[in-house]
Tab-separated table of C-alpha atoms in Angstrom:
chain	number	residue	atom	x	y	z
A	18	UNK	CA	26.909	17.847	3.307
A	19	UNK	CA	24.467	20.491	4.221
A	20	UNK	CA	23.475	22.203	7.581
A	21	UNK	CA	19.995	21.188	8.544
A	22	UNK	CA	18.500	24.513	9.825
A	23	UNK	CA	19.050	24.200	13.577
A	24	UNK	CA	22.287	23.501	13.241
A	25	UNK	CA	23.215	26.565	11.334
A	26	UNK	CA	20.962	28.809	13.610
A	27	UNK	CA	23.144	27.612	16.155
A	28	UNK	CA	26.403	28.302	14.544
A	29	UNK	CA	24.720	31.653	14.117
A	30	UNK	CA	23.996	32.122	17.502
A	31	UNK	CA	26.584	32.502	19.286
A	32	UNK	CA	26.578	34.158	23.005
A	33	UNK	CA	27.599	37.529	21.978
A	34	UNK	CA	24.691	37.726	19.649
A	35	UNK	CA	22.341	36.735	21.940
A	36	UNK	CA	23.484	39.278	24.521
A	37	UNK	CA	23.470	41.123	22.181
A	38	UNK	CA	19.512	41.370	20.918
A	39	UNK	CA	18.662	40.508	24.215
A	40	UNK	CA	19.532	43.977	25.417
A	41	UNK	CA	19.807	45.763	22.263
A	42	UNK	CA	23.906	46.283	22.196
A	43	UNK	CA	26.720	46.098	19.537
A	44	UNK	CA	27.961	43.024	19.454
A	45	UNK	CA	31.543	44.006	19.310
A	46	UNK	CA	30.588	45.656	23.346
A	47	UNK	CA	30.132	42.011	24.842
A	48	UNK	CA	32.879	40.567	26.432
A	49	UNK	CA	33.684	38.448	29.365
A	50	UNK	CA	34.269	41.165	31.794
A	51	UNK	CA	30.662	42.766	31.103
A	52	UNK	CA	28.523	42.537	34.074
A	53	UNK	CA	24.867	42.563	33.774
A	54	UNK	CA	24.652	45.548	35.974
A	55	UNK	CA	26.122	47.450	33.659
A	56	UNK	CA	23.835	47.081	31.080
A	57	UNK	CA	21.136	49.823	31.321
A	58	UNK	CA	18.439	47.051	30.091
A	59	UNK	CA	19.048	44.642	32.493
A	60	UNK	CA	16.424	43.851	34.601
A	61	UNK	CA	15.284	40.174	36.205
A	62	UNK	CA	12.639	39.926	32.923
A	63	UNK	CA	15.768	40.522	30.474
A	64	UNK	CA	17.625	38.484	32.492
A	65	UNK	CA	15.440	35.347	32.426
A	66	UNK	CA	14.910	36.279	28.463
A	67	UNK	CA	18.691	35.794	27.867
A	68	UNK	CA	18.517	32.465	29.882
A	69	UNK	CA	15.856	30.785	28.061
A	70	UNK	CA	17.265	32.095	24.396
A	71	UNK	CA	21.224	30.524	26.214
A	72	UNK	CA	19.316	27.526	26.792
A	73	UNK	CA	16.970	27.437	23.820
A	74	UNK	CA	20.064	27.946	21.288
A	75	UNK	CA	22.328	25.431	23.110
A	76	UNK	CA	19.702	23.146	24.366
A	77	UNK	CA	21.246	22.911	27.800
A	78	UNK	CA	19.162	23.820	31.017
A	79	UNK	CA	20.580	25.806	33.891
A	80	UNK	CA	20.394	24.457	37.868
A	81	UNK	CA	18.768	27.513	39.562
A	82	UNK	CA	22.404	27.992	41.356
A	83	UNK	CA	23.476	28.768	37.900
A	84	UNK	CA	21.301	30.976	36.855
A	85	UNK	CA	21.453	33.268	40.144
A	86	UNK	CA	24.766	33.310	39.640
A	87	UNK	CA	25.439	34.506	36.322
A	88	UNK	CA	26.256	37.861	36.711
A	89	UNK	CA	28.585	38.911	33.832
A	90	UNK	CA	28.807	37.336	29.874
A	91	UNK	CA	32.153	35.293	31.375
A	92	UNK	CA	29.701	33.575	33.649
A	93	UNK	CA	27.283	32.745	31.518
A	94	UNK	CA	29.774	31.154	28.881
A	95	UNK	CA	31.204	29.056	32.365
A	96	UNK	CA	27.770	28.066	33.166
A	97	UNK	CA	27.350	26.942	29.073
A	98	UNK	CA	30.855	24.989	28.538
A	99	UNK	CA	29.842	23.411	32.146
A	100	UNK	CA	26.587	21.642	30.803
A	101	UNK	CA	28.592	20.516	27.930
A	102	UNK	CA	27.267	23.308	25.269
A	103	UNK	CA	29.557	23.441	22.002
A	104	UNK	CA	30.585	26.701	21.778
């Protein structure tokens, strides 16, 4: 049986690679412990990019609670497995 496109785009996807084009790192430098203020590209434009490609790919939709407080990629995986996201 064969992956209909969005399916494999989100297999694809997955939150490191996001973080990672979002602000331009190597993938293998995203882990849970990363805080967004330590990424010399974050800013609140980058940050509300990564939250609409988090919820784009895994067609979930942050509370605005969530989103304020996602402040490191162990956060924002939280904030994914808590609106039910299969990753």
């Amino acid at each position: 049986m064969a992956l209909n496109f969005a399916a494999k785009v989100k297999i694809d996807m997955t939150i490191e690679k996001i973080f990672s084009e979002v602000f331009g790192m190597p993938e293998s430098s995203i882990v849970d412990t990363l805080i967004l203020t330590e990424i010399g590209s974050w800013d609140s434009l980058a940050h509300m990019i990564l939250i609409t490609r988090l919820e784009d790919t895994y067609q979930v939709q942050f509370s605005g609670d969530q989103i304020a407080d996602m402040k490191s990629v162990g956060d924002a995986r939280k904030a994914l497995l808590a609106q039910g996201a299969n990753i």
